[in-house]
Coordinates of C-alpha atoms and ligand atoms in Angstrom, one line a residue:
X1 CA 0.0 0.0 0.0
X2 CA 1.5 3.4 -1.0
X3 CA 1.4 6.5 1.3
X4 CA -1.5 8.0 -0.6
X5 CA -3.7 4.9 -0.2
X6 CA -2.8 4.3 3.4
X7 CA -3.8 8.0 4.1
X8 CA -7.2 7.3 2.3
X9 CA -7.8 4.2 4.4
X10 CA -6.9 6.0 7.6
X11 CA -9.4 8.8 6.9
X12 CA -12.1 6.3 5.9
X13 CA -11.5 4.5 9.3
X14 CA -11.6 7.8 11.2
X15 CA -14.8 8.8 9.4
X16 CA -16.5 5.5 10.1
X17 CA -15.5 5.6 13.7
X18 CA -16.9 9.1 14.1
X19 CA -20.1 8.1 12.3
X20 CA -20.7 5.1 14.5
X21 CA -20.0 7.1 17.6
X22 CA -22.5 9.7 16.5
X23 CA -25.1 6.9 15.7
X24 CA -24.6 5.5 19.2
X25 CA -25.2 9.0 20.6
X26 CA -28.3 9.7 18.6
X27 CA -30.8 7.8 20.7
X28 CA -31.4 8.2 24.5
X29 CA -31.9 5.0 26.5
X30 CA -35.6 3.9 26.3
X31 CA -38.2 5.6 28.5
X32 CA -41.3 3.7 29.7
X33 CA -44.8 5.2 30.1
X34 CA -47.7 3.2 31.6
X35 CA -51.0 4.7 30.7
X36 CA -53.8 3.7 33.1
X37 CA -56.6 4.1 30.6
X38 CA -59.2 2.5 32.9
X39 CA -58.5 5.0 35.7
X40 CA -59.5 8.2 34.0
X41 CA -61.1 10.5 36.6
X42 CA -60.5 14.2 37.0
X43 CA -61.4 16.6 34.3
X44 CA -58.7 18.6 32.5
X45 CA -60.5 21.9 32.5
X46 CA -60.3 23.6 29.1
X47 CA -59.5 26.7 31.1
X48 CA -56.0 25.4 31.6
X49 CA -55.6 26.5 28.0
X50 CA -56.6 30.1 28.9
X51 CA -55.0 33.3 27.7
X52 CA -54.0 36.7 29.1
X53 CA -54.3 40.1 27.4
X54 CA -53.0 43.3 29.0
X55 CA -52.8 46.9 28.0
X56 CA -49.1 46.4 27.3
X57 CA -47.1 47.2 24.2
X58 CA -49.0 45.9 21.1
X59 CA -51.1 43.3 22.8
X60 CA -54.4 45.2 22.8
X61 CA -53.6 48.1 20.5
X62 CA -52.6 46.8 17.1
X63 CA -52.5 43.2 18.1
X64 CA -56.2 42.8 18.9
X65 CA -57.7 46.2 18.5
X66 CA -57.2 48.4 15.4
X67 CA -60.4 50.5 15.5
X68 CA -63.3 50.5 13.2
X69 CA -61.6 53.0 10.8
X70 CA -58.6 50.9 10.2
X71 CA -57.7 49.5 6.7
X72 CA -57.0 46.2 8.5
X73 CA -60.1 44.1 8.2
X74 CA -61.9 44.2 11.5
X75 CA -65.3 43.6 13.2
X76 CA -66.2 46.6 15.4
X77 CA -62.5 47.5 15.7
X78 CA -61.3 44.0 16.5
X79 CA -58.9 42.3 14.0
X80 CA -60.5 39.6 11.9
X81 CA -57.3 37.7 11.1
X82 CA -56.2 37.4 14.8
X83 CA -59.7 36.4 15.9
X84 CA -59.9 33.7 13.2
X85 CA -56.5 32.3 14.2
X86 CA -57.4 32.3 17.9
X87 CA -60.7 30.5 17.2
X88 CA -58.7 27.6 15.8
X89 CA -57.1 27.0 19.2
X90 CA -60.4 27.4 21.0
X91 CA -59.4 30.0 23.6
X92 CA -61.6 29.1 26.6
X93 CA -61.0 32.1 28.8
X94 CA -59.3 35.4 28.5
X95 CA -57.9 37.5 31.4
X96 CA -57.9 41.3 31.1
X97 CA -56.9 44.2 31.5
X98 CA -53.7 43.3 33.4
X99 CA -51.3 42.4 35.0
X100 CA -49.8 45.4 36.6
X101 CA -52.0 47.6 34.5
X102 CA -55.1 46.3 36.3
X103 CA -54.2 48.0 39.5
X104 CA -54.0 51.3 37.8
X105 CA -57.0 51.0 35.5
X106 CA -60.1 52.9 36.3
X107 CA -62.9 51.2 34.3
X108 CA -65.1 54.3 34.0
X109 CA -62.5 55.9 31.8
X110 CA -63.0 53.1 29.3
X111 CA -66.8 53.4 28.6
X112 CA -68.9 55.7 26.5
X113 CA -68.2 57.4 23.1
X114 CA -64.5 56.9 22.2
X115 CA -63.9 60.6 21.6
X116 CA -65.1 61.5 25.1
X117 CA -62.9 58.9 26.9
X118 CA -60.1 60.5 28.9
X119 CA -56.5 59.5 28.3
X120 CA -54.1 58.1 30.9
X121 CA -50.4 57.3 31.1
X122 CA -49.5 53.6 31.1
X123 CA -46.8 54.1 33.7
X124 CA -45.9 50.4 34.0
X125 CA -45.5 49.7 30.3
X126 CA -43.5 52.3 28.4
X127 CA -45.2 55.4 29.8
X128 CA -47.2 55.6 26.7
X129 CA -50.5 57.5 26.5
X130 CA -53.5 55.1 26.7
X131 CA -56.6 56.5 24.8
X132 CA -59.0 54.0 26.6
X133 CA -60.6 53.1 23.3
X134 CA -60.5 49.4 24.3
X135 CA -62.6 49.2 27.4
X136 CA -65.3 47.0 29.0
X137 CA -67.6 46.8 26.0
X138 CA -64.8 46.1 23.5
X139 CA -63.4 43.4 25.8
X140 CA -66.8 41.7 26.2
X141 CA -67.2 41.9 22.4
X142 CA -63.8 40.3 21.9
X143 CA -64.7 37.5 24.2
X144 CA -68.0 37.0 22.3
X145 CA -66.1 36.9 19.0
X146 CA -63.7 34.4 20.3
X147 CA -66.4 32.4 22.0
X148 CA -64.5 32.5 25.4
X149 CA -65.3 33.3 29.0
X150 CA -64.2 36.8 30.2
X151 CA -62.0 37.0 33.2
X152 CA -61.7 40.5 34.5
X153 CA -59.1 41.6 37.0
X154 CA -60.2 44.5 39.3
X155 CA -58.2 47.3 40.7
X156 CA -57.4 46.8 44.4
X157 CA -54.0 48.6 44.4
X158 CA -55.2 52.1 43.5
X159 CA -58.9 51.8 43.1
X160 CA -61.7 52.0 45.6
X161 CA -64.0 49.3 47.0
X162 CA -66.9 51.2 45.4
X163 CA -65.3 51.3 42.0
X164 CA -64.8 47.5 42.1
X165 CA -68.3 47.0 43.3
X166 CA -69.8 49.2 40.6
X167 CA -67.8 47.5 37.8
X168 CA -69.4 44.2 38.6
X169 CA -72.8 45.9 38.9
X170 CA -72.3 47.7 35.5
X171 CA -71.5 44.4 33.8
X172 CA -74.0 42.0 35.4
X173 CA -77.0 43.9 36.9
X174 CA -80.1 43.1 35.0
X175 CA -82.7 45.4 36.6
X176 CA -82.8 49.1 37.2
X177 CA -79.7 50.5 38.9
X178 CA -77.4 53.5 38.4
X179 CA -74.7 51.2 36.8
X180 CA -77.1 49.1 34.7
X181 CA -78.7 52.3 33.4
X182 CA -75.3 53.6 32.5
X183 CA -74.5 50.4 30.6
X184 CA -77.8 50.7 28.7
X185 CA -77.1 54.3 27.9
X186 CA -73.7 53.1 26.4
X187 CA -75.5 50.7 24.1
X188 CA -75.7 47.4 26.0
X189 CA -79.2 46.8 27.1
X190 CA -78.7 43.2 28.5
X191 CA -76.3 42.4 31.2
X192 CA -73.4 40.2 30.4
X193 CA -72.4 37.1 32.3
X194 CA -69.2 37.5 34.2
X195 CA -67.9 34.5 36.1
X196 CA -64.2 35.1 36.7
X197 CA -63.2 38.1 38.7
X198 CA -59.7 38.8 40.1
X199 CA -59.5 40.9 43.3
X200 CA -56.2 42.6 42.4
X201 CA -53.1 41.5 40.7
X202 CA -49.6 40.8 42.1
X203 CA -50.4 42.7 45.3
X204 CA -47.1 41.6 46.7
X205 CA -45.5 43.7 44.0
X206 CA -46.8 46.1 41.4
X207 CA -50.3 45.8 42.9
X208 CA -49.4 47.7 46.1
X209 CA -46.3 46.0 47.6
X210 CA -48.4 44.4 50.4
X211 CA -47.6 41.8 53.0
X212 CA -49.8 38.6 52.8
X213 CA -51.5 39.5 56.0
X214 CA -52.4 43.0 54.8
X215 CA -53.6 41.7 51.4
X216 CA -55.7 39.0 53.0
X217 CA -57.6 41.7 54.9
X218 CA -57.9 43.8 51.8
X219 CA -59.1 40.8 49.8
X220 CA -61.8 40.1 52.3
X221 CA -62.9 43.8 52.3
X222 CA -63.0 44.2 48.5
X223 CA -64.4 40.7 47.8
X224 CA -67.4 41.4 50.2
X225 CA -68.7 44.0 47.7
X226 CA -68.1 41.9 44.6
X227 CA -71.8 40.9 44.4
X228 CA -73.8 38.2 42.7
X229 CA -76.6 39.9 40.7
X230 CA -79.5 38.0 39.2
X231 CA -78.3 34.5 38.2
X232 CA -74.7 35.7 37.7
X233 CA -72.3 33.9 40.1
X234 CA -68.9 35.4 40.5
X235 CA -65.9 33.2 41.0
X236 CA -63.6 35.3 43.2
X237 CA -59.9 35.0 42.6
X238 CA -57.4 36.2 45.1
X239 CA -53.9 37.3 44.2
X240 CA -51.7 34.3 44.9
X241 CA -48.0 33.8 45.3
X242 CA -45.0 34.9 43.3
X243 CA -43.3 31.6 42.3
X244 CA -42.1 29.8 45.4
X245 CA -43.4 32.2 48.0
X246 CA -45.1 29.5 50.1
X247 CA -45.7 31.8 53.0
X248 CA -48.1 33.9 50.8
X249 CA -50.2 30.8 50.1
X250 CA -50.2 29.7 53.7
X251 CA -51.3 33.1 55.0
X252 CA -53.9 33.6 52.3
X253 CA -55.4 30.2 52.7
X254 CA -55.4 30.5 56.5
X255 CA -56.9 34.0 56.6
X256 CA -59.1 34.2 53.6
X257 CA -59.4 30.7 52.1
X258 CA -63.1 30.4 53.0
X259 CA -63.9 33.6 51.0
X260 CA -62.2 32.9 47.8
X261 CA -62.9 30.5 44.9
X262 CA -59.4 30.6 43.5
X263 CA -55.9 31.6 44.3
X264 CA -53.7 32.8 41.4
X265 CA -50.0 31.8 41.2
X266 CA -47.6 33.6 38.9
X267 CA -44.4 32.1 37.5
X268 CA -42.3 33.1 34.6
X269 CA -39.5 30.7 33.8
X270 CA -36.1 32.3 33.6
X271 CA -34.5 32.6 30.2
X272 CA -31.0 31.5 29.1
X273 CA -27.9 31.2 31.2
X274 CA -25.6 33.0 28.7
X275 CA -28.0 34.7 26.5
X276 CA -31.4 36.3 27.2
X277 CA -32.2 36.6 23.6
X278 CA -35.3 34.8 22.4
X279 CA -33.6 33.6 19.2
X280 CA -29.9 33.6 19.7
X281 CA -28.9 31.0 22.3
X282 CA -27.0 27.8 22.6
X283 CA -27.6 24.4 24.1
X284 CA -26.7 25.6 27.6
X285 CA -29.5 28.2 27.4
X286 CA -31.9 25.7 26.0
X287 CA -31.2 23.3 28.9
X288 CA -31.3 26.2 31.5
X289 CA -34.7 27.4 30.2
X290 CA -36.3 23.9 30.1
X291 CA -35.0 23.1 33.6
X292 CA -36.6 26.3 34.8
X293 CA -39.9 25.4 33.1
X294 CA -39.9 22.1 34.9
X295 CA -40.0 24.0 38.2
X296 CA -43.7 24.4 37.6
X297 CA -44.1 20.8 38.8
X298 CA -42.6 21.6 42.2
X299 CA -44.5 24.8 42.5
X300 CA -48.0 23.4 41.8
X301 CA -47.2 20.4 44.0
X302 CA -46.1 22.4 47.0
X303 CA -48.8 25.2 46.7
X304 CA -51.4 22.4 46.3
X305 CA -50.1 20.7 49.5
X306 CA -50.7 23.9 51.5
X307 CA -54.1 24.3 50.0
X308 CA -55.0 20.7 50.8
X309 CA -54.2 21.5 54.5
X310 CA -56.7 24.4 54.6
X311 CA -59.1 23.2 52.0
X312 CA -59.2 19.4 52.1
X313 CA -62.5 19.3 50.2
X314 CA -60.6 20.9 47.2
X315 CA -63.1 23.7 46.9
X316 CA -60.6 26.5 46.1
X317 CA -58.9 26.2 42.7
X318 CA -55.3 26.9 42.1
X319 CA -55.0 29.1 39.0
X320 CA -51.8 29.9 37.3
X321 CA -53.1 33.1 35.7
X322 CA -49.7 34.3 34.5
X323 CA -46.9 32.0 33.3
X324 CA -44.5 31.6 30.4
X325 CA -41.0 32.3 29.1
X326 CA -39.7 35.8 29.6
X327 CA -36.8 36.7 27.2
X328 CA -35.0 39.9 26.3
X329 CA -37.1 42.2 24.0
X330 CA -36.4 42.1 20.3
X331 CA -33.6 44.6 19.3
X332 CA -34.8 48.1 18.5
X333 CA -38.2 47.6 20.2
X334 CA -39.5 49.6 23.2
X335 CA -38.1 47.7 26.3
X336 CA -41.4 48.5 28.1
X337 CA -43.4 46.6 25.4
X338 CA -42.0 43.1 26.2
X339 CA -42.1 42.1 22.5
X340 CA -40.2 38.9 22.1
X341 CA -39.8 36.2 19.3
X342 CA -40.8 32.7 20.0
X343 CA -38.8 29.6 19.0
X344 CA -39.0 25.8 19.2
X345 CA -37.6 26.2 22.7
X346 CA -40.8 28.2 23.7
X347 CA -42.9 25.5 22.2
X348 CA -41.2 22.9 24.4
X349 CA -41.6 25.2 27.5
X350 CA -45.4 25.4 26.7
X351 CA -45.9 21.7 25.9
X352 CA -44.0 20.6 29.1
X353 CA -45.9 23.1 31.3
X354 CA -49.2 22.1 29.9
X355 CA -48.4 18.4 30.6
X356 CA -47.7 19.5 34.2
X357 CA -51.0 21.3 34.4
X358 CA -52.9 18.4 32.9
X359 CA -51.4 16.1 35.5
X360 CA -52.4 18.4 38.3
X361 CA -55.9 19.1 37.0
X362 CA -57.5 18.0 40.3
X363 CA -56.4 21.3 41.9
X364 CA -55.2 23.4 39.0
X365 CA -58.3 24.6 37.2
X366 CA -57.2 27.5 35.1
X367 CA -53.9 28.8 33.6
X368 CA -53.4 31.9 31.4
X369 CA -50.2 32.1 29.4
X370 CA -48.7 35.5 29.2
X371 CA -49.7 36.9 26.8
X372 CA -52.0 36.3 23.8
X373 CA -50.6 38.6 21.2
X374 CA -47.2 40.5 20.8
X375 CA -46.2 40.3 24.4
X376 CA -43.9 37.7 26.1
X377 CA -44.7 34.1 25.1
X378 CA -47.4 34.9 22.7
X379 CA -49.6 32.8 20.3
X380 CA -49.5 35.5 17.6
X381 CA -47.2 38.2 16.4
X382 CA -48.4 41.1 14.3
X383 CA -46.8 43.9 12.3
X384 CA -49.4 46.3 10.9
X385 CA -51.5 44.1 8.5
X386 CA -49.2 41.1 8.8
X387 CA -49.7 38.2 11.3
X388 CA -47.8 35.1 12.1
X389 CA -48.5 32.1 14.3
X390 CA -45.7 31.2 16.8
X391 CA -44.5 27.7 17.7
X392 CA -46.3 28.1 21.0
X393 CA -49.6 28.6 19.1
X394 CA -49.1 25.2 17.5
X395 CA -48.7 23.5 20.8
X396 CA -52.0 25.0 21.9
X397 CA -53.5 23.7 18.6
X398 CA -52.2 20.2 19.2
X399 CA -53.3 20.1 22.8
X400 CA -57.0 21.1 22.1
X401 CA -57.6 17.4 22.4
X402 CA -57.2 17.6 26.1
X403 CA -59.9 20.3 26.7
X404 CA -62.4 19.0 29.2
X405 CA -61.2 15.5 28.7
X406 CA -60.7 13.1 31.6
X407 CA -57.1 12.9 32.8
X408 CA -55.6 9.4 32.6
X409 CA -53.0 8.8 35.3
X410 CA -49.6 7.8 33.9
X411 CA -46.4 6.4 35.3
X412 CA -43.3 7.5 33.5
X413 CA -39.7 6.3 33.8
X414 CA -37.9 8.8 31.8
X415 CA -34.3 8.6 30.5
X416 CA -32.1 11.6 31.4
X417 CA -31.0 14.4 29.2
X418 CA -27.5 15.2 30.5
X419 CA -25.5 18.3 29.8
X420 CA -22.2 18.7 31.6
X421 CA -22.7 17.6 35.2
X422 CA -26.4 18.5 35.1
X423 CA -29.4 16.5 34.0
X424 CA -33.2 16.6 33.6
X425 CA -35.8 14.1 32.5
X426 CA -35.6 13.9 28.7
X427 CA -39.3 13.0 28.3
X428 CA -42.5 14.3 29.9
X429 CA -46.1 13.3 29.1
X430 CA -49.8 13.6 29.9
X431 CA -52.8 11.6 28.8
X432 CA -56.6 12.0 28.6
X433 CA -59.7 10.3 27.4
X434 CA -62.3 12.4 25.5
X435 CA -66.1 12.0 25.4
X436 CA -65.8 9.8 22.4
X437 CA -63.4 7.5 24.3
X438 CA -60.4 8.5 22.3
X439 CA -57.2 8.5 24.2
X440 CA -54.7 11.3 23.6
X441 CA -51.1 11.3 24.8
X442 CA -48.9 14.3 24.5
X443 CA -45.2 13.7 24.8
X444 CA -42.1 16.0 24.8
X445 CA -38.5 15.1 24.1
X446 CA -36.4 17.8 25.6
X447 CA -33.1 16.4 24.3
X448 CA -32.1 18.5 21.3
X449 CA -29.6 15.9 20.1
X450 CA -31.1 12.4 20.6
X451 CA -34.3 10.7 19.6
X452 CA -36.2 9.3 22.6
X453 CA -37.8 5.9 22.4
X454 CA -40.8 5.7 24.7
X455 CA -42.4 2.3 25.2
X456 CA -46.1 3.0 26.0
X457 CA -48.1 0.4 27.8
X458 CA -51.8 1.1 27.6
X459 CA -53.6 -0.6 30.5
X460 CA -57.4 -1.2 30.5
X461 CA -58.0 -0.3 26.8
X462 CA -57.5 -1.9 23.4
X463 CA -55.3 -0.2 20.9
X464 CA -56.9 -0.6 17.4
X465 CA -55.4 2.4 15.6
X466 CA -52.9 5.0 16.2
X467 CA -52.2 8.4 14.6
X468 CA -50.0 11.3 15.6
X469 CA -48.9 14.8 15.0
X470 CA -45.4 16.2 15.4
X471 CA -43.9 19.6 16.2
X472 CA -40.2 20.0 15.7
X473 CA -37.8 22.0 13.5
X474 CA -34.3 21.9 12.2
X475 CA -32.7 24.1 14.9
X476 CA -33.3 24.7 18.6
X477 CA -33.6 28.4 17.6
X478 CA -36.1 27.9 14.7
X479 CA -38.9 30.3 14.6
X480 CA -41.6 31.7 12.4
X481 CA -41.2 35.2 10.8
X482 CA -43.5 37.3 8.7
X483 CA -41.4 36.3 5.7
X484 CA -41.1 32.6 6.6
X485 CA -44.3 31.9 8.6
X486 CA -44.1 28.1 8.3
X487 CA -40.6 27.2 9.6
X488 CA -42.1 25.6 12.7
X489 CA -45.5 23.9 12.1
X490 CA -47.0 20.6 13.0
X491 CA -46.9 17.7 10.6
X492 CA -48.2 14.1 10.5
X493 CA -46.0 11.7 12.4
X494 CA -45.3 8.1 11.6
X495 CA -42.8 7.2 14.3
X496 CA -45.2 4.9 16.1
X497 CA -45.2 1.1 16.3
X498 CA -48.1 -1.0 17.7
X499 CA -47.1 -3.6 20.3
X500 CA -49.1 -6.3 22.1
X501 CA -50.0 -4.0 25.0
X502 CA -49.6 -0.5 23.5
X503 CA -47.2 1.2 21.2
X504 CA -43.6 2.5 21.0
X505 CA -43.1 6.1 20.0
X506 CA -39.8 7.2 18.7
X507 CA -39.8 10.9 19.4
X508 CA -37.4 13.0 17.3
X509 CA -34.9 15.1 19.1
X510 CA -36.5 18.4 20.5
X511 CA -40.0 17.5 19.7
X512 CA -43.6 17.5 20.8
X513 CA -45.8 14.6 19.7
X514 CA -49.6 14.1 20.1
X515 CA -50.7 10.5 19.8
X516 CA -54.4 9.6 19.3
X517 CA -55.2 6.0 20.3
X518 CA -58.5 4.4 19.3
Ligands
AHR601 O1 -47.2 39.9 32.0 C1 -46.4 41.0 32.3 C2 -46.4 41.4 33.7 O2 -45.8 40.4 34.5 C3 -47.8 41.6 34.3 O3 -48.3 42.8 34.1 C4 -47.5 41.4 35.8 O4 -48.6 40.9 36.5 C5 -46.3 40.4 35.8 O5 -45.3 40.9 36.7

């Protein structure tokens, strides 16, 4: 063999060795999921798939509301394209007007003829002038167009008890009363139904910097005057803890648990370790973010344990009415507008978190991702007349199968996803049975390098047919833009194999898969 051919042979050997090492790396050890199909019990409330819209940046103005005179097609000022897209994901409930904005909002400034409404400064979010053109009537119209329940958050931080009492009267009183007459004068003869009402927002922070003891007293005082009129029944929601503030939950449940219907936890999962950018990050950042998202499991478990102590009958719901990934704003945008892009990483954050909520549906009855359009981890981004669906939107679309279905308990032994000296479970899952007895299993593979083989045993049900949808993309940073709106989009998935007692799913690296079993 001459020098040239021995060189060639050596490089072939090296290449083959590298390839086989890579092939050996490309699959995680198998994971095992037992699906107890005969034990379906608690309902996964569709409200776990709720949304949040605040007067912040371009969420309301431009994102949802363009005004009747806009050249952008609209119905009574509300964008038709955005409503049509949101109807596809069947938004069940929408929280409004904030957020921090709620505790500065005075609802009477947002009713009556647009040109007579006073302006205000949105001090929290960019100090922009708010023209109050989107108010109570416009919000209720939006909910009607979306076919969702309204969830209004009242102003406890800077508003009066009377103001809160009158807002509920304005919306729901059906007879003759000063507020009902005012509503009629403003063009809405019939009262609306309003079930969900928040008594303040983040009152441990932007809503007044209160101690839990002080807020518990304030909650009781304000909530007393949030009345049920006619057949309307208000579900009163107290401001809950900031992430792992267990003392807040303890004090609120002890002092005011009997007077509330729900307690609202807020948790935003920290962004990258090295980069806070929504689109420019590496595997360390990917890992860091997903590890943070998984903290939701611990939070809902521990807050639920405290609630179990004070409310063993499980009467008070735990709501997570603000959650999501919070990145740096997009370059050259107003820092106060919280406008961020949304990648495949955000889709995995959403899918993982929704699996956690599904699995805790006995106590967790509502969740509202922040926020619906153009702010934080949104479903939709808009730019003037353009609109794009984010990867997170597609997770919500795939998970509609769980709305109001019965949760099926599962046991999961997940392989690890290791990075450096750290690790997290590579796979997470949840399962449900719908009213036509179809079983749906949603699975995430958080490992961006390896496929994950999940051997799924279905106990107590026959597996006749299987079909599945997949959400993944070429890069961890893949995202949809106005020019390339379909870079991250679900496709049909054929990585399933039927077995004697279930099926094996081979999940591609960095993917979300929804399996339908019949
Ligand atoms: O969603 C953005 C802000 O985050 C909300 O206004 C506030 O409640 C939270 O701190």
